[in-house]
Coordinates of C-alpha atoms in Angstrom, one line a residue:
Chain A
M1 CA -133.4 -106.5 -12.6
Q2 CA -134.8 -108.8 -9.9
K3 CA -137.9 -107.2 -8.3
E4 CA -138.1 -106.8 -4.6
R5 CA -140.3 -109.5 -3.2
E6 CA -142.8 -107.5 -1.2
Q7 CA -145.3 -110.3 -0.9
P8 CA -145.1 -114.0 -1.7
I9 CA -145.8 -114.9 -5.3
S10 CA -149.1 -116.7 -5.7
D11 CA -149.3 -120.4 -6.1
T12 CA -151.1 -120.1 -9.4
V13 CA -148.1 -118.2 -10.9
I14 CA -145.7 -120.9 -9.6
K15 CA -147.9 -123.7 -11.0
R16 CA -147.7 -122.1 -14.4
L17 CA -143.9 -121.8 -14.5
P18 CA -143.3 -125.5 -15.1
I19 CA -145.7 -125.5 -18.0
Y20 CA -143.8 -122.6 -19.6
L21 CA -140.6 -124.6 -18.9
R22 CA -142.0 -127.7 -20.6
Y23 CA -143.0 -125.7 -23.7
L24 CA -139.7 -123.9 -23.8
T25 CA -137.8 -127.1 -23.5
Y26 CA -139.8 -128.5 -26.4
L27 CA -139.0 -125.4 -28.5
E28 CA -135.3 -125.8 -27.7
R29 CA -135.4 -129.4 -28.8
M30 CA -137.0 -128.2 -32.1
G31 CA -134.1 -125.7 -32.5
V32 CA -136.3 -122.6 -32.0
R33 CA -134.2 -119.7 -30.6
T34 CA -136.8 -117.0 -29.7
V35 CA -140.5 -117.0 -28.8
S36 CA -143.0 -114.3 -28.2
S37 CA -145.5 -114.3 -25.4
Y38 CA -148.2 -114.3 -28.1
Q39 CA -146.9 -117.6 -29.6
M40 CA -146.5 -119.1 -26.1
G41 CA -150.1 -118.0 -25.2
K42 CA -151.5 -119.4 -28.4
E43 CA -149.8 -122.8 -27.9
L44 CA -150.5 -123.1 -24.2
G45 CA -154.1 -121.7 -24.4
Q46 CA -153.2 -118.7 -22.2
N47 CA -153.4 -115.0 -22.3
P48 CA -150.1 -113.5 -23.5
A49 CA -150.4 -110.6 -21.0
Q50 CA -150.7 -113.2 -18.2
I51 CA -147.5 -114.9 -19.3
R52 CA -145.6 -111.6 -19.5
K53 CA -146.9 -110.6 -16.1
D54 CA -146.0 -114.0 -14.5
L55 CA -142.4 -113.8 -15.8
A56 CA -142.1 -110.1 -14.9
Y57 CA -142.4 -111.0 -11.2
F58 CA -138.9 -112.5 -11.4
G59 CA -137.1 -110.1 -13.8
E60 CA -137.1 -108.6 -17.2
F61 CA -136.5 -111.6 -19.4
G62 CA -137.9 -110.5 -22.7
R63 CA -137.2 -107.7 -25.2
K64 CA -139.9 -105.7 -27.1
G65 CA -140.3 -106.8 -30.7
I66 CA -138.1 -109.9 -30.2
G67 CA -139.6 -111.8 -27.4
Y68 CA -137.9 -114.2 -25.1
E69 CA -134.6 -116.0 -25.9
V70 CA -135.5 -119.6 -25.4
G71 CA -132.3 -120.9 -23.8
Y72 CA -132.0 -117.9 -21.5
L73 CA -135.6 -118.2 -20.3
I74 CA -135.2 -121.9 -19.6
K75 CA -132.2 -121.2 -17.5
K76 CA -134.0 -118.5 -15.6
I77 CA -137.1 -120.5 -14.9
R78 CA -135.0 -123.4 -13.8
Q79 CA -133.2 -121.1 -11.3
I80 CA -136.5 -119.7 -10.0
L81 CA -137.9 -123.2 -9.4
H82 CA -134.6 -124.4 -7.9
L83 CA -134.2 -126.9 -10.7
D84 CA -130.6 -125.7 -11.4
Q85 CA -129.6 -127.9 -8.5
L86 CA -130.0 -131.7 -8.0
I87 CA -133.1 -132.4 -5.9
P88 CA -133.2 -135.9 -4.6
V89 CA -136.7 -137.4 -4.2
A90 CA -138.0 -140.4 -2.2
L91 CA -140.9 -142.4 -3.5
V92 CA -143.1 -144.5 -1.2
G93 CA -145.3 -147.2 -2.8
A94 CA -143.8 -149.4 -5.5
G95 CA -147.0 -150.4 -7.2
H96 CA -147.9 -149.7 -10.8
L97 CA -148.1 -145.9 -10.3
G98 CA -144.9 -145.7 -8.3
T99 CA -143.1 -147.8 -10.8
A100 CA -144.5 -145.7 -13.7
L101 CA -143.3 -142.5 -12.0
A102 CA -139.8 -143.9 -11.2
R103 CA -139.4 -144.8 -14.9
Y104 CA -140.9 -141.6 -16.2
N105 CA -138.7 -139.5 -14.0
A106 CA -135.5 -141.4 -14.9
F107 CA -136.4 -141.2 -18.6
Q108 CA -136.5 -137.4 -18.5
Q109 CA -133.0 -137.0 -17.0
D110 CA -134.4 -134.5 -14.7
N111 CA -132.7 -132.7 -11.8
M112 CA -135.5 -133.8 -9.6
R113 CA -134.5 -137.4 -9.3
I114 CA -136.0 -140.3 -7.5
V115 CA -133.1 -141.7 -5.5
A116 CA -134.9 -144.1 -3.1
I117 CA -138.0 -146.2 -3.3
F118 CA -139.8 -147.7 -0.4
D119 CA -142.7 -150.1 0.1
H120 CA -144.5 -151.7 3.0
S121 CA -144.7 -155.1 1.4
P122 CA -141.9 -157.5 2.2
L123 CA -142.7 -159.1 -1.2
K124 CA -141.5 -155.9 -2.9
A125 CA -138.4 -155.2 -0.9
G126 CA -135.3 -155.9 -2.9
R127 CA -137.0 -155.7 -6.2
D128 CA -135.3 -153.6 -8.9
V129 CA -137.2 -150.6 -10.3
D130 CA -135.2 -148.8 -13.0
G131 CA -131.9 -149.4 -11.3
L132 CA -133.1 -148.7 -7.7
K133 CA -133.7 -151.4 -5.1
V134 CA -137.0 -151.2 -3.3
Q135 CA -136.3 -150.7 0.4
P136 CA -138.4 -151.6 3.4
M137 CA -140.1 -148.9 5.4
K138 CA -137.8 -149.3 8.4
E139 CA -135.0 -147.9 6.3
L140 CA -137.0 -144.7 5.3
K141 CA -135.7 -142.4 8.0
S142 CA -132.0 -143.3 7.8
T143 CA -132.0 -143.2 3.9
I144 CA -133.8 -139.9 3.8
Q145 CA -131.3 -138.4 6.2
E146 CA -128.2 -139.9 4.5
K147 CA -129.2 -138.8 1.0
D148 CA -130.5 -135.4 2.2
I149 CA -133.9 -136.0 0.6
R150 CA -136.4 -133.2 1.1
V151 CA -139.1 -134.2 -1.4
G152 CA -141.4 -137.2 -1.1
I153 CA -143.8 -138.8 -3.5
I154 CA -146.7 -140.8 -2.1
T155 CA -148.1 -143.6 -4.3
V156 CA -149.6 -145.9 -1.6
P157 CA -153.3 -146.7 -1.2
D158 CA -155.4 -144.0 0.5
Y159 CA -155.7 -145.7 3.9
A160 CA -151.9 -145.7 4.2
A161 CA -151.1 -142.2 2.9
Q162 CA -151.4 -140.2 6.1
E163 CA -149.1 -142.5 8.0
V164 CA -146.5 -142.4 5.2
A165 CA -146.8 -138.6 5.1
D166 CA -146.1 -138.5 8.9
Q167 CA -143.1 -140.7 8.5
L168 CA -141.7 -138.7 5.6
I169 CA -142.0 -135.4 7.6
E170 CA -140.5 -136.9 10.7
A171 CA -137.5 -138.0 8.6
G172 CA -137.0 -134.4 7.3
V173 CA -139.0 -134.1 4.1
E174 CA -140.3 -130.6 3.4
A175 CA -142.5 -131.1 0.3
I176 CA -144.8 -133.9 -0.6
M177 CA -146.5 -134.8 -3.8
N178 CA -149.5 -137.0 -2.9
F179 CA -151.1 -139.3 -5.5
A180 CA -153.4 -141.1 -3.0
P181 CA -157.0 -140.0 -3.4
I182 CA -157.2 -138.6 0.1
I183 CA -156.5 -135.3 1.8
I184 CA -153.4 -135.6 4.0
H185 CA -152.9 -133.3 6.9
T186 CA -149.4 -131.8 7.6
P187 CA -147.9 -129.0 9.7
P188 CA -148.0 -125.5 8.0
N189 CA -144.3 -125.5 7.1
I190 CA -144.8 -128.6 4.9
R191 CA -145.8 -128.1 1.3
V192 CA -148.3 -130.7 -0.1
H193 CA -149.4 -130.9 -3.7
H194 CA -152.3 -133.3 -4.4
A195 CA -152.1 -135.0 -7.7
D196 CA -155.4 -136.7 -7.8
L197 CA -155.6 -138.1 -11.3
T198 CA -159.4 -138.2 -11.0
T199 CA -159.7 -134.5 -10.6
E200 CA -157.8 -133.8 -13.8
L201 CA -160.1 -136.2 -15.6
H202 CA -163.2 -134.7 -14.1
S203 CA -162.5 -131.1 -15.4
L204 CA -162.2 -132.6 -18.9
A205 CA -165.8 -133.9 -18.7
Y206 CA -167.1 -130.4 -18.5
Y207 CA -166.0 -129.7 -22.1
L208 CA -167.8 -132.6 -23.7
R209 CA -170.5 -131.5 -26.1
Q210 CA -173.9 -132.2 -24.7
P211 CA -176.7 -133.9 -26.5
E212 CA -179.2 -131.6 -28.1
Y213 CA -182.1 -132.3 -25.8
M214 CA -180.3 -130.4 -23.1
V215 CA -181.5 -126.9 -22.5
N216 CA -179.1 -124.2 -23.8
Chain B
M1 CA -181.5 -119.6 -10.2
Q2 CA -179.2 -120.5 -13.0
K3 CA -177.3 -117.5 -14.3
E4 CA -177.4 -116.5 -17.9
R5 CA -174.1 -117.6 -19.5
E6 CA -173.0 -114.5 -21.3
Q7 CA -169.5 -115.7 -21.7
P8 CA -167.8 -119.0 -21.2
I9 CA -166.6 -119.7 -17.7
S10 CA -162.8 -119.7 -17.5
D11 CA -160.8 -122.8 -17.5
T12 CA -159.3 -122.0 -14.1
V13 CA -162.7 -122.1 -12.5
I14 CA -163.5 -125.4 -14.2
K15 CA -160.3 -126.9 -12.9
R16 CA -161.1 -125.9 -9.4
L17 CA -164.5 -127.6 -9.4
P18 CA -163.2 -131.2 -9.2
I19 CA -161.0 -130.1 -6.2
Y20 CA -164.1 -128.8 -4.4
L21 CA -165.9 -132.0 -5.4
R22 CA -163.1 -134.2 -4.0
Y23 CA -163.1 -132.3 -0.7
L24 CA -166.9 -132.4 -0.4
T25 CA -167.0 -136.1 -1.1
Y26 CA -164.4 -136.6 1.7
L27 CA -166.7 -134.5 4.0
E28 CA -169.7 -136.6 3.1
R29 CA -167.8 -139.8 3.9
M30 CA -166.9 -138.3 7.3
G31 CA -170.6 -137.6 7.9
V32 CA -170.3 -133.8 7.7
R33 CA -173.6 -132.2 6.6
T34 CA -172.7 -128.5 6.0
V35 CA -169.6 -126.6 5.2
S36 CA -168.7 -122.9 5.0
S37 CA -166.6 -121.3 2.2
Y38 CA -164.3 -120.3 5.0
Q39 CA -163.7 -123.9 6.1
M40 CA -163.3 -125.1 2.5
G41 CA -160.8 -122.3 1.8
K42 CA -158.8 -123.2 4.9
E43 CA -158.6 -126.8 4.0
L44 CA -157.9 -126.3 0.4
G45 CA -155.5 -123.4 0.8
Q46 CA -157.8 -121.1 -1.2
N47 CA -159.5 -117.7 -0.7
P48 CA -163.1 -118.3 0.5
A49 CA -164.3 -115.3 -1.6
Q50 CA -162.9 -117.1 -4.6
I51 CA -164.7 -120.3 -3.8
R52 CA -168.0 -118.4 -3.3
K53 CA -167.5 -116.6 -6.6
D54 CA -166.6 -119.8 -8.5
L55 CA -169.8 -121.5 -7.3
A56 CA -171.9 -118.4 -7.9
Y57 CA -171.3 -118.7 -11.7
F58 CA -173.6 -121.7 -11.6
G59 CA -176.3 -120.8 -9.1
E60 CA -176.9 -119.8 -5.5
F61 CA -175.9 -123.0 -3.7
G62 CA -175.1 -121.6 -0.2
R63 CA -177.1 -119.9 2.5
K64 CA -175.8 -117.0 4.6
G65 CA -174.7 -118.1 8.1
I66 CA -175.2 -121.8 7.3
G67 CA -172.9 -122.3 4.3
Y68 CA -173.3 -125.1 1.8
E69 CA -175.2 -128.3 2.3
V70 CA -172.6 -130.9 1.4
G71 CA -174.8 -133.5 -0.3
Y72 CA -176.6 -130.9 -2.4
L73 CA -173.4 -129.1 -3.5
I74 CA -171.9 -132.5 -4.5
K75 CA -174.9 -133.2 -6.7
K76 CA -174.8 -129.7 -8.3
I77 CA -171.0 -129.9 -9.1
R78 CA -171.4 -133.3 -10.5
Q79 CA -174.2 -132.0 -12.8
I80 CA -172.1 -129.0 -13.9
L81 CA -169.2 -131.3 -14.8
H82 CA -171.5 -133.8 -16.5
L83 CA -170.5 -136.4 -14.0
D84 CA -174.1 -137.3 -13.2
Q85 CA -174.0 -139.4 -16.4
L86 CA -171.8 -142.3 -17.2
I87 CA -168.9 -141.2 -19.3
P88 CA -167.1 -144.1 -21.0
V89 CA -163.3 -143.6 -21.4
A90 CA -160.7 -145.3 -23.6
L91 CA -157.1 -145.7 -22.5
V92 CA -154.3 -146.2 -24.9
G93 CA -151.0 -147.6 -23.5
A94 CA -151.1 -150.5 -21.1
G95 CA -147.8 -149.9 -19.5
H96 CA -147.3 -149.2 -15.7
L97 CA -149.0 -145.8 -15.8
G98 CA -151.9 -147.1 -17.9
T99 CA -152.4 -150.0 -15.6
A100 CA -152.2 -147.8 -12.6
L101 CA -154.8 -145.5 -14.0
A102 CA -157.1 -148.3 -15.0
R103 CA -157.0 -149.7 -11.4
Y104 CA -157.2 -146.3 -9.8
N105 CA -160.2 -145.4 -11.8
A106 CA -162.0 -148.6 -11.2
F107 CA -161.2 -148.4 -7.5
Q108 CA -163.1 -145.1 -7.2
Q109 CA -166.3 -146.4 -8.7
D110 CA -166.5 -143.2 -10.7
N111 CA -168.9 -142.3 -13.5
M112 CA -165.9 -141.6 -15.8
R113 CA -165.0 -145.2 -16.4
I114 CA -162.3 -146.8 -18.4
V115 CA -164.2 -149.2 -20.6
A116 CA -161.6 -150.1 -23.2
I117 CA -157.8 -150.4 -23.1
F118 CA -155.6 -150.5 -26.2
D119 CA -151.9 -151.1 -26.7
H120 CA -149.6 -151.2 -29.8
S121 CA -147.7 -154.2 -28.5
P122 CA -148.9 -157.7 -29.6
L123 CA -147.4 -158.9 -26.4
K124 CA -149.9 -157.0 -24.3
A125 CA -153.0 -157.7 -26.4
G126 CA -155.4 -160.1 -24.6
R127 CA -153.8 -159.4 -21.2
D128 CA -156.3 -158.7 -18.4
V129 CA -156.1 -155.3 -16.6
D130 CA -158.6 -155.0 -13.8
G131 CA -161.2 -157.0 -15.7
L132 CA -160.7 -155.5 -19.1
K133 CA -158.9 -157.2 -22.0
V134 CA -156.2 -155.1 -23.6
Q135 CA -157.2 -154.7 -27.3
P136 CA -154.9 -154.3 -30.3
M137 CA -154.9 -150.8 -32.0
K138 CA -156.7 -152.1 -35.0
E139 CA -159.9 -152.4 -32.9
L140 CA -159.6 -148.8 -31.6
K141 CA -162.0 -147.1 -34.0
S142 CA -164.7 -149.8 -34.0
T143 CA -164.7 -150.1 -30.2
I144 CA -164.8 -146.3 -29.6
Q145 CA -167.8 -146.1 -31.9
E146 CA -169.6 -149.1 -30.5
K147 CA -169.2 -148.0 -26.9
D148 CA -169.8 -144.3 -27.7
I149 CA -166.5 -143.3 -26.1
R150 CA -165.8 -139.5 -26.3
V151 CA -162.9 -139.3 -23.8
G152 CA -159.4 -140.8 -24.4
I153 CA -156.4 -141.1 -22.0
I154 CA -153.0 -141.4 -23.6
T155 CA -150.3 -143.2 -21.6
V156 CA -148.0 -144.2 -24.5
P157 CA -144.3 -143.0 -24.8
D158 CA -143.9 -139.5 -26.2
Y159 CA -142.9 -140.5 -29.7
A160 CA -146.2 -142.4 -30.2
A161 CA -148.5 -139.8 -28.5
Q162 CA -149.4 -137.6 -31.5
E163 CA -150.3 -140.6 -33.7
V164 CA -152.5 -142.0 -31.0
A165 CA -154.2 -138.6 -30.5
D166 CA -154.9 -138.5 -34.3
Q167 CA -156.4 -142.0 -34.2
L168 CA -158.6 -141.2 -31.2
I169 CA -159.9 -138.0 -32.8
E170 CA -160.6 -139.8 -36.1
A171 CA -162.6 -142.4 -34.1
G172 CA -164.8 -139.7 -32.6
V173 CA -163.1 -138.7 -29.3
E174 CA -163.7 -135.1 -28.2
A175 CA -161.5 -134.8 -25.1
I176 CA -158.1 -136.1 -24.4
M177 CA -156.1 -136.4 -21.3
N178 CA -152.4 -136.7 -22.3
F179 CA -149.9 -138.2 -19.9
A180 CA -147.1 -138.3 -22.5
P181 CA -144.4 -135.7 -21.9
I182 CA -145.0 -133.9 -25.2
I183 CA -147.4 -131.3 -26.6
I184 CA -149.9 -132.9 -28.9
H185 CA -151.6 -130.8 -31.6
T186 CA -155.4 -131.2 -32.2
P187 CA -158.1 -129.4 -34.0
P188 CA -159.7 -126.4 -32.0
N189 CA -162.9 -128.4 -31.2
I190 CA -160.9 -131.0 -29.3
R191 CA -160.1 -130.4 -25.7
V192 CA -156.7 -131.6 -24.5
H193 CA -155.5 -131.6 -20.9
H194 CA -151.8 -132.3 -20.4
A195 CA -151.1 -134.2 -17.2
D196 CA -147.3 -134.1 -17.3
L197 CA -146.4 -135.6 -13.9
T198 CA -143.0 -133.7 -14.1
T199 CA -144.6 -130.3 -14.1
E200 CA -146.5 -131.0 -10.9
L201 CA -143.3 -132.1 -9.3
H202 CA -141.4 -129.0 -10.6
S203 CA -143.7 -126.5 -9.0
L204 CA -143.1 -128.3 -5.7
A205 CA -139.4 -127.6 -5.8
Y206 CA -140.0 -123.8 -5.6
Y207 CA -141.2 -124.2 -2.0
L208 CA -138.2 -126.0 -0.7
R209 CA -136.3 -124.0 1.9
Q210 CA -133.1 -122.7 0.5
P211 CA -129.7 -122.9 2.3
E212 CA -128.7 -119.8 4.2
Y213 CA -125.9 -118.8 1.9
M214 CA -128.6 -117.7 -0.5
V215 CA -129.4 -114.0 -0.7
N216 CA -132.7 -113.1 1.0

């Protein structure tokens, strides 16, 4: 039974769902049929009670003593995240990172699919990236509207990121994934996720063993 | 005063510190001297009480009515994360993503610095990426030991990721950032962060406005 949504579900819960989905998809590929929250927790380094609680926000997906049916849970999480529908994505910035993302995405056969790539540089316009032609910025608005694109990925240098975000929003994009190492400002109805690759690396440094001369 | 560490600080706290650091660095660049937890929370979309609590694990860095001194807090967070020392990093996989990361990292003039790049392909060996020569895999172990590298970044295709992780660990690496869309298995004393770019994108889809025919 779907729970009544009395208050919005916290971002931290939503951020964990794709991690569960990735693990479940891996299990499915391995031919595993059911999984317990205990196993999931162990593999993902998370508290099993937390996993059960996260999933219970959306319904009763597991059964006592059996756990979760992998295929069913995948289907449910995909629905929750709206990944059961095709979500066209625009990417701006056809440098190394943009190219890597376009290829990465295509490789995964995902429902979130990069369907348009733009770049400021006239040198890059017309170039083929994984079957897509890089388009000039002047085509951004019309293409986003034609293809009903509501998600944008920004992989331009930091000094260009805010302007690109403004253009994406003006064209109708609702959600932005920003890879530029800068905070971009958007209206409150626009969702922005920052994927600064440096921050991920920085939290890793904390766990390095320290030399013995350091105070305990 | 540094608090006694009775139990390890949770991973979620550690993952937030680099986000605070990024924002503080941005403020410093803008010439801002002090910041309140309220301002930080507003800008980062987080609860100010949570920010105060996170930082209080490590000491009393703020002052009532004034807030945090930006430069001082940057220094403290860098110490906590061990970013006050140079941390040499090895990258394996000199494709588009690896190349983007190497350039990104160098661009930031960070203390976590990619100092060696490896690739399986003989076609890539010897190629210059941002001032570093791509090395063949057979040089991995000796280079990691010579340069005292304890952090590895994996940007190879998924089928190659586990083997690369094993080689990195055997060479002495303690912490791995894995960009391959696969779960890699490592001994318990090795820290692995998965940076699957797809999961970040997936949590974004949740926030898209749904067509009106959907049930409220």
